[in-house]
Coordinates of C-alpha atoms in Angstrom, one line a residue:
M96 CA 81.8 -48.8 65.2
I97 CA 82.9 -45.1 62.9
L98 CA 80.1 -43.7 63.8
Q99 CA 80.8 -44.4 67.7
A100 CA 84.4 -43.8 67.4
L101 CA 83.2 -40.1 66.2
T102 CA 81.1 -39.6 68.8
K103 CA 83.6 -40.5 71.8
C104 CA 85.6 -38.0 69.5
Y105 CA 82.6 -35.4 69.9
E106 CA 82.8 -35.7 73.8
D107 CA 86.6 -35.5 73.9
L108 CA 86.7 -32.1 71.7
L109 CA 84.3 -31.0 73.8
K110 CA 85.8 -31.4 77.4
K111 CA 88.6 -29.2 75.4
G112 CA 86.0 -26.8 75.1
V113 CA 86.4 -26.4 70.7
V114 CA 83.1 -27.4 69.5
P115 CA 79.6 -27.0 70.5
K116 CA 77.1 -27.9 73.2
Q117 CA 74.1 -30.2 70.9
G118 CA 71.9 -27.7 69.6
W119 CA 74.8 -25.1 68.4
C120 CA 77.1 -25.9 65.9
Q121 CA 79.8 -24.0 63.6
A122 CA 79.7 -22.0 60.7
K123 CA 81.6 -19.5 58.6
V124 CA 79.8 -15.9 58.5
N125 CA 80.6 -13.0 56.8
F126 CA 78.9 -10.3 57.6
A127 CA 76.8 -8.4 60.3
I128 CA 73.9 -6.3 60.2
N129 CA 74.1 -4.1 63.2
L130 CA 70.0 -3.0 64.4
D131 CA 69.6 0.0 66.4
V132 CA 67.1 -0.2 69.4
D133 CA 64.2 -0.1 67.3
G134 CA 65.5 -2.3 64.7
N135 CA 66.7 -0.2 61.9
I136 CA 69.4 -1.3 59.9
K137 CA 73.0 1.4 61.3
S138 CA 75.9 -0.8 58.7
V139 CA 75.5 -3.8 57.1
V140 CA 80.1 -4.7 58.2
P141 CA 82.1 -7.5 56.8
L142 CA 83.6 -9.4 59.4
E143 CA 87.5 -9.6 57.8
D144 CA 88.7 -7.1 55.2
F145 CA 88.3 -8.1 51.1
D146 CA 90.8 -10.0 50.1
A147 CA 92.4 -9.2 46.5
K148 CA 94.1 -12.0 45.6
K149 CA 90.6 -14.2 46.4
K150 CA 88.5 -11.9 45.3
I151 CA 86.3 -12.6 48.5
F152 CA 85.0 -11.1 52.0
P153 CA 86.8 -14.4 54.2
P154 CA 84.4 -15.7 57.0
I155 CA 85.1 -16.2 60.2
I156 CA 84.1 -19.1 62.1
K157 CA 81.8 -18.6 65.0
D158 CA 79.2 -21.4 67.1
V159 CA 75.6 -20.8 66.0
P160 CA 72.2 -22.2 66.4
E161 CA 72.3 -25.5 64.7
Q162 CA 71.3 -25.2 61.3
G163 CA 69.2 -28.0 59.3
V164 CA 69.7 -29.7 56.3
R165 CA 68.5 -27.5 53.2
S166 CA 68.4 -30.1 50.7
S167 CA 65.2 -28.2 49.4
G168 CA 61.8 -25.4 49.7
I169 CA 62.0 -23.2 51.9
S170 CA 64.0 -24.1 55.1
P171 CA 64.5 -21.1 57.4
Q172 CA 67.7 -20.7 59.7
F173 CA 68.0 -19.1 63.5
L174 CA 70.0 -15.4 63.1
C175 CA 72.7 -17.1 61.0
D176 CA 71.7 -17.1 56.9
N177 CA 71.5 -16.1 53.5
S178 CA 70.3 -12.6 52.2
S179 CA 67.3 -14.8 51.0
Y180 CA 65.9 -15.5 53.8
I181 CA 67.7 -12.3 56.9
L182 CA 66.8 -9.7 54.3
G183 CA 64.7 -11.2 51.6
V184 CA 67.1 -10.0 48.9
D185 CA 68.9 -12.7 46.5
N186 CA 70.3 -12.1 42.9
S187 CA 68.0 -15.8 41.8
G188 CA 66.3 -13.7 39.1
K189 CA 62.3 -15.6 41.9
P190 CA 62.0 -13.3 43.7
N191 CA 58.6 -14.6 44.8
R192 CA 60.5 -18.2 45.6
T193 CA 62.8 -15.0 48.0
A194 CA 60.1 -13.2 49.4
E195 CA 58.1 -16.5 50.5
C196 CA 61.7 -17.6 52.5
F197 CA 62.2 -13.6 54.1
T198 CA 58.4 -14.5 55.5
A199 CA 59.3 -18.6 56.3
S200 CA 62.7 -17.1 58.5
K201 CA 60.4 -13.4 59.7
N202 CA 57.8 -16.0 61.1
L203 CA 60.6 -18.4 62.8
H204 CA 62.4 -15.7 64.4
L205 CA 59.3 -14.0 66.5
K206 CA 57.9 -17.4 67.3
I207 CA 61.2 -18.3 69.0
L208 CA 61.7 -14.3 70.2
M209 CA 57.9 -14.0 71.6
N210 CA 58.8 -14.6 74.8
V211 CA 61.7 -13.0 75.1
D212 CA 62.3 -9.4 76.3
N213 CA 65.4 -7.4 76.4
E214 CA 66.7 -4.7 73.5
C215 CA 68.7 -7.2 71.4
A216 CA 65.3 -10.0 70.8
N217 CA 63.2 -6.5 70.6
A218 CA 65.8 -4.7 67.6
V219 CA 65.4 -8.3 66.1
K220 CA 61.4 -8.5 66.4
A221 CA 61.1 -4.8 64.8
F222 CA 63.1 -5.7 61.9
F223 CA 61.3 -8.1 61.0
S224 CA 58.5 -6.5 61.8
K225 CA 59.7 -3.6 59.9
W226 CA 62.2 -4.9 57.0
N227 CA 61.7 -2.9 53.8
P228 CA 63.7 -5.4 50.9
E229 CA 63.4 -2.5 48.9
I230 CA 65.6 -0.1 50.3
L231 CA 69.4 -2.1 51.1
K232 CA 70.3 -1.0 48.1
N233 CA 71.0 2.4 50.3
I234 CA 72.5 1.2 53.0
V235 CA 75.3 -0.8 51.8
P236 CA 77.6 -0.3 49.4
K237 CA 77.9 -1.6 46.5
A238 CA 81.1 -3.6 46.7
I239 CA 79.2 -5.1 49.8
Y240 CA 75.6 -5.7 48.3
D241 CA 76.6 -7.4 45.5
Y242 CA 78.8 -9.9 47.5
L243 CA 76.4 -10.3 50.2
I244 CA 73.3 -10.7 47.9
N245 CA 75.5 -13.6 46.2
K246 CA 77.5 -15.9 48.7
G247 CA 77.0 -13.9 52.0
T248 CA 76.0 -15.3 55.4
I249 CA 74.9 -13.4 57.6
V250 CA 74.3 -12.5 61.5
F251 CA 72.7 -9.9 64.1
R252 CA 74.6 -7.4 66.1
Y253 CA 73.3 -5.5 68.4
N254 CA 75.1 -3.0 70.9
G255 CA 78.8 -4.7 69.8
K256 CA 77.3 -7.7 70.6
Y257 CA 76.5 -11.0 68.9
V258 CA 72.5 -11.1 69.4
H259 CA 72.8 -14.9 69.4
E260 CA 75.5 -14.6 71.8
D261 CA 72.9 -13.3 74.2
Y262 CA 71.8 -15.4 77.7
M263 CA 68.1 -14.9 77.0
V264 CA 68.3 -16.1 73.3
Q265 CA 70.0 -19.0 73.2
C266 CA 67.7 -20.2 76.9
A267 CA 64.8 -19.7 74.4
W268 CA 67.0 -21.7 71.2
D269 CA 67.8 -24.7 73.4
E270 CA 63.7 -24.5 74.7
Y271 CA 62.9 -24.4 71.0
Y272 CA 65.5 -26.9 69.6
S273 CA 64.8 -29.5 72.6
S274 CA 60.6 -28.8 71.8
N275 CA 61.6 -30.1 68.0
I276 CA 63.5 -33.0 68.3
Y277 CA 61.9 -35.5 65.9
D278 CA 59.1 -37.9 68.1
K279 CA 59.7 -41.3 66.8
K280 CA 61.8 -43.2 69.5
G281 CA 64.0 -46.2 69.4
Q282 CA 67.1 -48.3 70.3
C283 CA 70.0 -45.8 69.1
L284 CA 72.8 -48.0 67.5
V285 CA 75.4 -45.9 68.4
T286 CA 75.2 -45.2 71.8
G287 CA 72.8 -47.8 72.8
K288 CA 70.0 -46.0 74.4
Y289 CA 66.2 -45.7 73.9
T290 CA 65.8 -42.5 72.8
N291 CA 64.5 -39.5 69.8
L292 CA 65.8 -40.4 66.3
R293 CA 67.0 -38.2 64.1
R294 CA 65.6 -38.7 60.7
L295 CA 67.9 -35.9 58.5
H296 CA 71.3 -36.4 60.2
P297 CA 73.5 -32.9 60.1
M298 CA 75.6 -32.2 57.0
I299 CA 79.0 -32.7 56.2
K300 CA 81.4 -30.1 54.8
G301 CA 85.5 -30.0 54.3
V302 CA 85.3 -33.5 52.2
W303 CA 87.7 -32.7 48.4
G304 CA 84.9 -32.5 45.4
S305 CA 81.5 -32.3 47.9
Q306 CA 79.0 -30.1 46.7
S307 CA 80.3 -26.9 49.2
S308 CA 76.9 -26.4 51.2
G309 CA 77.0 -30.3 52.5
A310 CA 77.0 -34.3 52.2
S311 CA 75.2 -37.2 54.1
M312 CA 76.9 -39.9 55.4
V313 CA 74.1 -41.5 56.4
S314 CA 70.5 -41.0 54.7
F315 CA 68.4 -42.8 52.8
N316 CA 66.5 -41.2 50.4
A317 CA 64.0 -44.2 47.8
P318 CA 63.0 -47.2 49.1
A319 CA 65.2 -50.1 47.3
Y320 CA 68.1 -48.5 49.9
E321 CA 65.6 -48.8 53.4
S322 CA 64.7 -52.3 55.1
Y323 CA 61.8 -53.7 55.1
G324 CA 59.4 -52.1 57.3
Q325 CA 61.2 -49.2 57.5
S326 CA 60.7 -46.7 54.3
G327 CA 59.1 -43.7 54.2
N328 CA 61.8 -41.6 55.2
T329 CA 61.4 -42.1 59.0
G330 CA 64.9 -42.5 59.7
L331 CA 64.6 -46.1 61.1
N332 CA 66.8 -48.0 58.3
A333 CA 69.7 -46.2 60.7
P334 CA 68.6 -45.7 64.5
V335 CA 70.9 -43.3 65.4
G336 CA 69.8 -40.3 67.7
D337 CA 69.2 -37.3 68.2
Y338 CA 72.5 -36.8 70.0
A339 CA 74.5 -39.3 68.9
A340 CA 74.1 -37.5 64.7
F341 CA 74.6 -34.5 65.8
A342 CA 78.0 -35.6 67.8
Y343 CA 79.5 -37.3 65.2
T344 CA 78.9 -34.5 62.3
T345 CA 80.1 -32.1 64.3
A346 CA 83.3 -34.2 65.5
L347 CA 83.8 -34.6 61.6
N348 CA 83.1 -31.1 60.6
Y349 CA 85.5 -29.6 63.1
M350 CA 87.9 -31.6 61.9
L351 CA 87.9 -31.2 58.2
R352 CA 88.3 -28.2 58.9
Q353 CA 91.6 -28.0 61.1
K354 CA 94.8 -28.7 58.9
N355 CA 96.3 -31.0 61.2
Y356 CA 93.1 -33.1 61.0
T357 CA 93.2 -34.2 57.9
A358 CA 95.4 -35.2 54.8
H359 CA 94.1 -35.0 51.3
I360 CA 95.4 -38.5 49.1
G361 CA 94.9 -38.3 45.4
G362 CA 90.9 -38.2 46.1
T363 CA 90.5 -39.2 48.8
T364 CA 90.4 -37.4 52.1
V365 CA 92.0 -38.7 55.3
V366 CA 90.4 -37.8 59.1
Y367 CA 93.0 -39.1 62.0
W368 CA 92.6 -38.9 65.5
A369 CA 94.3 -39.7 69.0
D370 CA 91.6 -41.3 71.4
S371 CA 92.4 -38.6 73.3
V372 CA 92.3 -36.1 70.9
E373 CA 95.9 -34.8 72.0
E374 CA 97.6 -32.8 68.3
D375 CA 101.1 -33.7 69.6
Y376 CA 99.7 -37.2 68.2
N377 CA 98.5 -36.4 64.3
D378 CA 101.5 -33.9 64.7
V379 CA 104.5 -36.6 64.1
F380 CA 101.2 -38.9 61.7
E381 CA 101.4 -35.6 59.3
S382 CA 104.8 -35.6 59.7
L383 CA 105.2 -39.6 58.5
F384 CA 102.7 -40.0 56.5
E385 CA 103.0 -36.5 54.3
N386 CA 106.2 -35.8 54.7
N387 CA 105.0 -32.2 53.4
G388 CA 107.6 -30.6 56.0
S389 CA 105.1 -28.3 57.1
N390 CA 105.6 -29.5 60.6
M391 CA 109.1 -30.6 61.2
S392 CA 112.2 -30.9 59.0
Q393 CA 113.6 -34.4 57.7
Q394 CA 116.4 -33.8 60.7
E395 CA 113.0 -33.6 63.3
L396 CA 112.1 -36.9 61.8
K397 CA 115.2 -38.9 61.7
S398 CA 114.6 -38.2 65.4
I399 CA 111.8 -39.5 65.4
V400 CA 112.1 -42.3 63.6
K401 CA 115.0 -43.4 65.1
N402 CA 113.6 -43.4 68.5
I403 CA 110.8 -45.7 66.9
A404 CA 113.7 -48.1 66.0
D405 CA 114.8 -48.2 69.1
G406 CA 111.8 -48.8 70.9
T407 CA 112.5 -45.1 73.0
S408 CA 109.3 -42.7 74.4
I409 CA 108.5 -40.1 71.9
N410 CA 108.5 -36.7 73.7
I411 CA 106.7 -33.6 71.7
N412 CA 106.3 -30.0 73.3
G413 CA 107.0 -31.8 76.7
S414 CA 104.9 -34.6 76.5
E415 CA 105.3 -38.2 75.9
L416 CA 103.6 -39.8 73.2
K417 CA 101.8 -43.6 74.8
Y418 CA 102.0 -45.9 72.3
N419 CA 99.5 -47.8 73.0
N420 CA 97.0 -44.7 72.4
R421 CA 94.4 -46.0 69.8
F422 CA 94.9 -43.8 67.5
Y423 CA 92.0 -43.7 64.5
V424 CA 92.1 -43.3 60.3
L425 CA 88.7 -42.2 58.6
G426 CA 89.2 -42.0 54.5
L427 CA 86.3 -40.5 52.9
V428 CA 86.0 -39.9 49.0
P429 CA 82.7 -37.3 47.2
N430 CA 79.8 -39.7 46.4
A431 CA 77.4 -37.5 44.3
A432 CA 75.6 -35.4 46.9
R433 CA 76.7 -38.1 49.7
I434 CA 79.9 -39.1 50.7
S435 CA 81.3 -42.9 51.0
I436 CA 83.8 -44.4 53.4
S437 CA 86.4 -45.4 51.6
F438 CA 88.0 -46.9 54.6
F439 CA 87.9 -46.9 58.5
M440 CA 91.2 -48.1 60.6
V441 CA 91.7 -48.7 63.8
Y442 CA 94.9 -49.6 65.1
T443 CA 97.3 -48.2 68.1
F444 CA 99.6 -45.5 67.6
G445 CA 102.7 -47.9 68.1
N446 CA 101.6 -49.8 65.5
V447 CA 100.6 -46.8 62.9
L448 CA 104.2 -45.4 63.6
K449 CA 105.4 -48.6 63.1
N450 CA 104.3 -50.1 60.5
L451 CA 105.0 -46.0 58.6
I452 CA 108.8 -46.7 58.5
Q453 CA 108.0 -50.0 56.9
N454 CA 107.3 -48.8 54.7
Y455 CA 109.7 -45.9 54.4
N456 CA 112.4 -48.8 54.8
D457 CA 111.1 -50.6 51.6
L458 CA 110.8 -47.2 49.5
N459 CA 114.4 -46.5 50.6
I460 CA 116.5 -46.5 47.7
I461 CA 119.7 -45.0 46.7
K462 CA 119.1 -42.1 45.3
P463 CA 120.3 -38.8 42.5
S464 CA 122.1 -36.7 44.4
F465 CA 120.2 -33.3 43.6
V466 CA 117.3 -35.2 46.0
K467 CA 117.5 -34.2 49.3
F468 CA 114.3 -35.6 50.7
D469 CA 114.5 -38.8 53.1
Y470 CA 111.2 -40.1 52.5
L471 CA 108.4 -40.5 50.3
P472 CA 105.4 -39.4 50.7
L473 CA 102.2 -41.0 49.3
R474 CA 101.1 -38.5 47.0
S475 CA 104.8 -39.2 45.5
L476 CA 103.4 -42.8 44.6
L477 CA 100.1 -41.8 43.5
L478 CA 101.2 -39.9 40.4
E479 CA 104.0 -42.2 39.2
T480 CA 100.8 -44.2 38.2
I481 CA 99.5 -41.7 36.3
N482 CA 100.1 -39.6 32.7
K483 CA 102.5 -36.6 34.0
N484 CA 100.5 -34.7 30.8
S485 CA 97.1 -35.5 32.2
K486 CA 94.5 -32.8 33.4
D487 CA 93.0 -35.2 35.8
K488 CA 95.9 -35.6 38.6
K489 CA 94.3 -38.6 40.7
A490 CA 94.8 -42.2 40.8
P491 CA 91.9 -44.4 40.6
E492 CA 89.7 -44.0 44.5
S493 CA 90.5 -48.4 45.0
L494 CA 94.2 -47.5 44.9
T495 CA 94.4 -45.1 46.5
A496 CA 92.6 -46.3 49.5
A497 CA 94.7 -50.2 49.1
L498 CA 97.5 -48.6 49.3
V499 CA 97.1 -46.8 52.2
K500 CA 95.5 -50.0 54.0
S501 CA 98.5 -51.3 53.2
V502 CA 101.3 -48.7 54.8
L503 CA 99.0 -48.7 57.5
N504 CA 98.8 -52.2 58.5
G505 CA 101.8 -53.8 57.3
S506 CA 100.2 -56.4 54.3
M507 CA 100.6 -56.6 50.6
Y508 CA 101.0 -53.1 48.6
P509 CA 97.8 -53.1 46.2
A510 CA 98.5 -55.5 42.4
A511 CA 97.9 -53.1 40.1
L512 CA 100.4 -49.9 42.5
L513 CA 103.0 -52.2 40.7
Q514 CA 100.8 -52.5 37.1
N515 CA 100.6 -49.2 36.4
V516 CA 104.2 -48.1 37.4
I517 CA 105.2 -51.0 34.7
R518 CA 103.3 -49.5 32.6
R519 CA 103.9 -45.9 32.9
L520 CA 107.5 -47.2 32.1
H521 CA 107.3 -49.0 29.1
I522 CA 105.1 -45.6 27.7
E523 CA 108.1 -43.3 29.1
K524 CA 111.3 -45.6 28.5
G525 CA 112.4 -45.1 31.0
K526 CA 114.1 -41.7 30.8
L527 CA 115.2 -40.9 34.0
I528 CA 116.7 -37.0 34.5
E529 CA 120.3 -37.0 35.2
P530 CA 122.7 -35.7 38.5
G531 CA 124.5 -32.5 37.1
N532 CA 122.2 -31.6 34.0
K533 CA 120.1 -28.7 33.8
N534 CA 117.0 -29.9 36.1
T535 CA 119.6 -30.1 39.6
D536 CA 117.5 -27.9 41.5
K537 CA 114.3 -30.4 41.0
T538 CA 112.5 -32.7 43.6
F539 CA 111.9 -35.6 44.3
E540 CA 108.4 -35.1 42.8
Q541 CA 110.1 -33.7 39.7
D542 CA 112.4 -37.3 38.9
G543 CA 109.4 -39.8 38.8
N544 CA 112.0 -43.1 37.5
Y545 CA 114.2 -43.1 41.2
I546 CA 110.2 -43.5 42.8
K547 CA 109.4 -46.0 40.1
A548 CA 112.0 -48.2 41.2
A549 CA 111.8 -47.4 44.9
I550 CA 108.2 -48.7 44.3
I551 CA 109.4 -51.8 42.5
K552 CA 111.7 -52.3 45.2
A553 CA 109.2 -51.8 47.6
Y554 CA 106.9 -54.0 46.5
L555 CA 108.9 -57.0 45.4
N556 CA 111.2 -56.7 48.8
R557 CA 107.8 -57.3 50.8
K558 CA 105.8 -59.7 48.5
L559 CA 109.4 -61.9 49.0
R560 CA 109.0 -60.5 53.3
L561 CA 104.6 -62.1 53.8
R562 CA 104.8 -64.4 50.6
G563 CA 108.0 -65.9 50.2
A564 CA 110.4 -66.6 47.8
T565 CA 109.6 -67.2 44.0
K566 CA 111.7 -68.2 40.7
Y567 CA 113.4 -64.7 40.4
L568 CA 112.9 -63.3 43.9
K569 CA 115.0 -65.1 46.6
E570 CA 116.8 -62.1 47.1
E571 CA 115.5 -59.6 48.8
F572 CA 116.4 -56.2 46.7
T573 CA 119.9 -54.1 48.4
V574 CA 119.4 -50.5 48.7
S575 CA 122.5 -49.8 46.5
I576 CA 123.5 -52.5 43.7
N577 CA 124.5 -55.7 43.7
E578 CA 127.1 -56.7 41.8
N579 CA 126.8 -61.0 43.8
S580 CA 123.0 -61.4 42.5
K581 CA 122.4 -64.0 40.4
N582 CA 118.9 -62.4 39.6
K583 CA 118.5 -62.6 35.8
P584 CA 116.0 -59.9 35.3
Y585 CA 117.8 -58.0 37.7
N586 CA 121.3 -58.2 35.9
L587 CA 119.5 -58.2 32.3
G588 CA 118.4 -54.5 33.3
R589 CA 122.3 -54.1 34.5
L590 CA 123.4 -55.4 31.6
F591 CA 121.2 -52.7 29.7
A592 CA 122.2 -50.4 31.2
V593 CA 126.1 -50.6 30.3
Y594 CA 125.2 -51.1 26.9
E595 CA 123.8 -47.1 26.9
H596 CA 126.0 -46.2 28.9
I597 CA 129.5 -47.7 26.1
Q598 CA 126.4 -46.0 23.5
D599 CA 127.1 -42.6 25.5
A600 CA 130.8 -42.7 25.2
A601 CA 131.0 -43.6 22.1
S602 CA 128.5 -41.0 20.3
G603 CA 129.0 -38.0 23.0
K604 CA 125.4 -38.7 23.6
A605 CA 124.6 -36.3 19.8
V606 CA 122.3 -39.3 18.9
N607 CA 118.7 -38.7 17.4
A608 CA 117.9 -42.0 19.0
T609 CA 119.6 -43.9 21.8
I610 CA 119.0 -47.2 22.3
K611 CA 116.6 -46.8 25.7
D612 CA 114.1 -45.1 23.1
R613 CA 114.3 -47.7 20.8
Y614 CA 114.7 -50.9 22.6
F615 CA 114.1 -50.6 26.5
S616 CA 110.0 -51.8 26.8
S617 CA 110.9 -55.0 24.4
A618 CA 114.2 -55.6 26.2
M619 CA 112.5 -55.2 29.7
S620 CA 108.9 -57.3 28.3
T621 CA 111.1 -59.3 25.3
P622 CA 114.8 -59.6 25.8
A623 CA 115.9 -62.8 23.6
K624 CA 114.4 -60.7 21.0
V625 CA 116.2 -57.8 21.7
F626 CA 119.6 -57.9 23.3
P627 CA 121.5 -60.0 20.3
L628 CA 120.6 -56.8 18.7
L629 CA 122.0 -54.8 22.1
A630 CA 125.5 -57.1 22.5
K631 CA 126.1 -56.4 18.5
L632 CA 125.5 -52.2 18.6
A633 CA 128.1 -53.0 21.7
A634 CA 130.8 -54.0 19.9
I635 CA 130.4 -51.6 17.3
H636 CA 130.3 -48.5 19.5
L637 CA 132.9 -49.9 21.7
E638 CA 134.9 -49.6 18.7
K639 CA 134.4 -46.4 18.6
I640 CA 135.9 -45.4 22.1
S641 CA 138.8 -43.2 22.1
K642 CA 139.8 -44.2 25.9
E643 CA 141.5 -47.3 25.7
G644 CA 140.7 -47.2 29.5
D645 CA 137.5 -46.3 29.3
R646 CA 137.0 -48.9 26.5
I647 CA 138.7 -52.2 29.3
Y648 CA 136.2 -51.1 32.2
L649 CA 133.0 -51.2 29.7
E650 CA 134.2 -54.9 28.7
K651 CA 134.8 -56.3 31.7
Q652 CA 131.7 -55.0 33.3
I653 CA 129.2 -56.9 30.8
T654 CA 132.1 -59.7 31.2
E655 CA 131.0 -59.9 34.7
I656 CA 127.5 -60.0 34.0
I657 CA 127.3 -61.9 31.6
N658 CA 129.3 -64.5 33.6
L659 CA 125.8 -64.6 36.5
L660 CA 123.6 -64.9 33.4
D661 CA 123.0 -69.0 33.7
E662 CA 121.7 -70.3 30.8
E663 CA 118.5 -72.2 31.3
N664 CA 116.4 -74.3 29.1
G665 CA 118.8 -73.8 26.2
L666 CA 118.2 -70.0 25.7
F667 CA 120.5 -67.2 27.3
F668 CA 117.6 -64.4 27.2
P669 CA 114.3 -65.3 28.4
R670 CA 111.7 -65.1 25.5
Q671 CA 109.5 -63.2 28.0
L672 CA 109.3 -61.6 31.1
S673 CA 106.3 -61.7 34.2
L674 CA 105.6 -58.1 34.9
E675 CA 107.7 -59.0 38.2
E676 CA 110.3 -59.5 36.9
Q677 CA 109.6 -56.4 35.3
G678 CA 110.2 -55.3 37.9
N679 CA 113.6 -57.2 38.6
F680 CA 114.9 -55.6 35.3
Y681 CA 114.1 -52.0 35.7
V682 CA 116.0 -52.0 39.5
G683 CA 119.0 -53.3 38.2
Y684 CA 119.1 -51.2 35.7
Y685 CA 117.9 -48.5 37.7
H686 CA 121.1 -49.6 39.6
Q687 CA 123.1 -49.4 37.8
V688 CA 122.9 -46.3 36.7
Q689 CA 123.2 -44.7 40.1
K690 CA 126.2 -46.3 39.8
R691 CA 127.6 -45.1 36.7
Y692 CA 126.6 -41.3 38.1
T693 CA 127.8 -42.0 40.9
K694 CA 130.8 -43.0 40.0
K695 CA 131.4 -39.7 37.6
E696 CA 130.5 -38.1 41.1
A697 CA 133.2 -39.3 43.0
E698 CA 135.8 -39.0 40.1
K699 CA 135.0 -34.8 40.4

């Protein structure tokens, strides 16, 4: 189904004129060799100016004859290749192999262009017949020479025109390409037609973490991976026709080069497209899925969200987006020289948008005043599951894939999301960036605790909605504090926040270690061990508060919360809280802290 969807995507892209026809591909080209009529090199020129910051000659994208898979051995490409094949020069330190590469390229070009008689084809044939690699240094400036023999991809030009764009040359290539198709025939599993099968599929380039030369999505390199009777590198293990193999790889390579067709979540490359490959669908999806602010402002995003909630149409650039149009989302991860499929989902566009909005509603929670964003992107959620000081800022691939799928299909969030967030809270001791301090210019990505509270609220609310109530999960969490809740872990979190407030008021924050530093993790997991001690400390701290009004206010808050804690099984404080109950605790703590600072800002 994946290859069928990508083949259909190619056909839609071909109608728009943005991808090449079969036998051709789009490649990154750095340099052009200008030839004269006798095949002499007039100059070797970069196609873009040198980028001093990146220290590269940037490539341009050109439609060139299809480039085959070059995994090992010597395999020349027609009219677009590196310096080893085109010029017989490189820095590999293997002169014999380099000479063999040039000879193979020479034979290929002379064979294809043998019956083509025009000036540009004759110039190329003359070049290969007479070229001496030793004179290259005398022709090319050193700055270009060093890059040319190391990383450059080269094409030919004659009289200001690219040779591969000449009509007669193109006809010669098409004839050669069609006559050299792999001769194994069978039924294509993509199109259903009885046709020539592809033994080696073209490489996929642009997946984060994969080899720069590309990787295969369909390949078998050992009998252990092949079906019985289909071994020997015949291509029959996954019978894909030559056209379908070209089509799906061309479509995928094109989308991987376009920013508005791809997203990167952790180590997963996400590719998405609509049935009609209209980019307006992608713009809306990208803004809601990534929320990176690249295409739409927060105000535009709010307007789209309102339209979806009201069921009214979405109009982008004068065209109406259809809710019933199919939308595809494909997740790719690197795996050695191959690409693995992390997930593939097909929904209607309206269903995708509905689930994205539901995700944002689930994550909606009262924010610190310095947070200016309304919607949390997925990458921010995943960052809260890992150590911020680690060099590798990637969540596990299994968690990334499970989270993306749960967001897009509206199912339960992965349990690993809650587990990792609670573990980080224990390690970080729930430290919170406070409004009004030196960090007021920080974004939500730097305030993990706001995001952690949003994640826990979303996870527990979705579980309640999809799987029903549990002992301590009988009501949905509200956006801000719920002072009437009878949820014991929730109220214990609120009580801890009040105890912390009392210590701050008594000490003026001039303490080496707060109760949060010492007791937060224990209070969240084993309340019975810690809360009696915290109550004694709070009584001592209350006596140190000089302002009577503040003292009375805090005492009243303690009384109100304790009245909500029902004694159960002879225990006022539970011996131990489960993982989900610890999540309840933290949401209560966070809500109470936000109430405290909201009140303080209102007073100011």
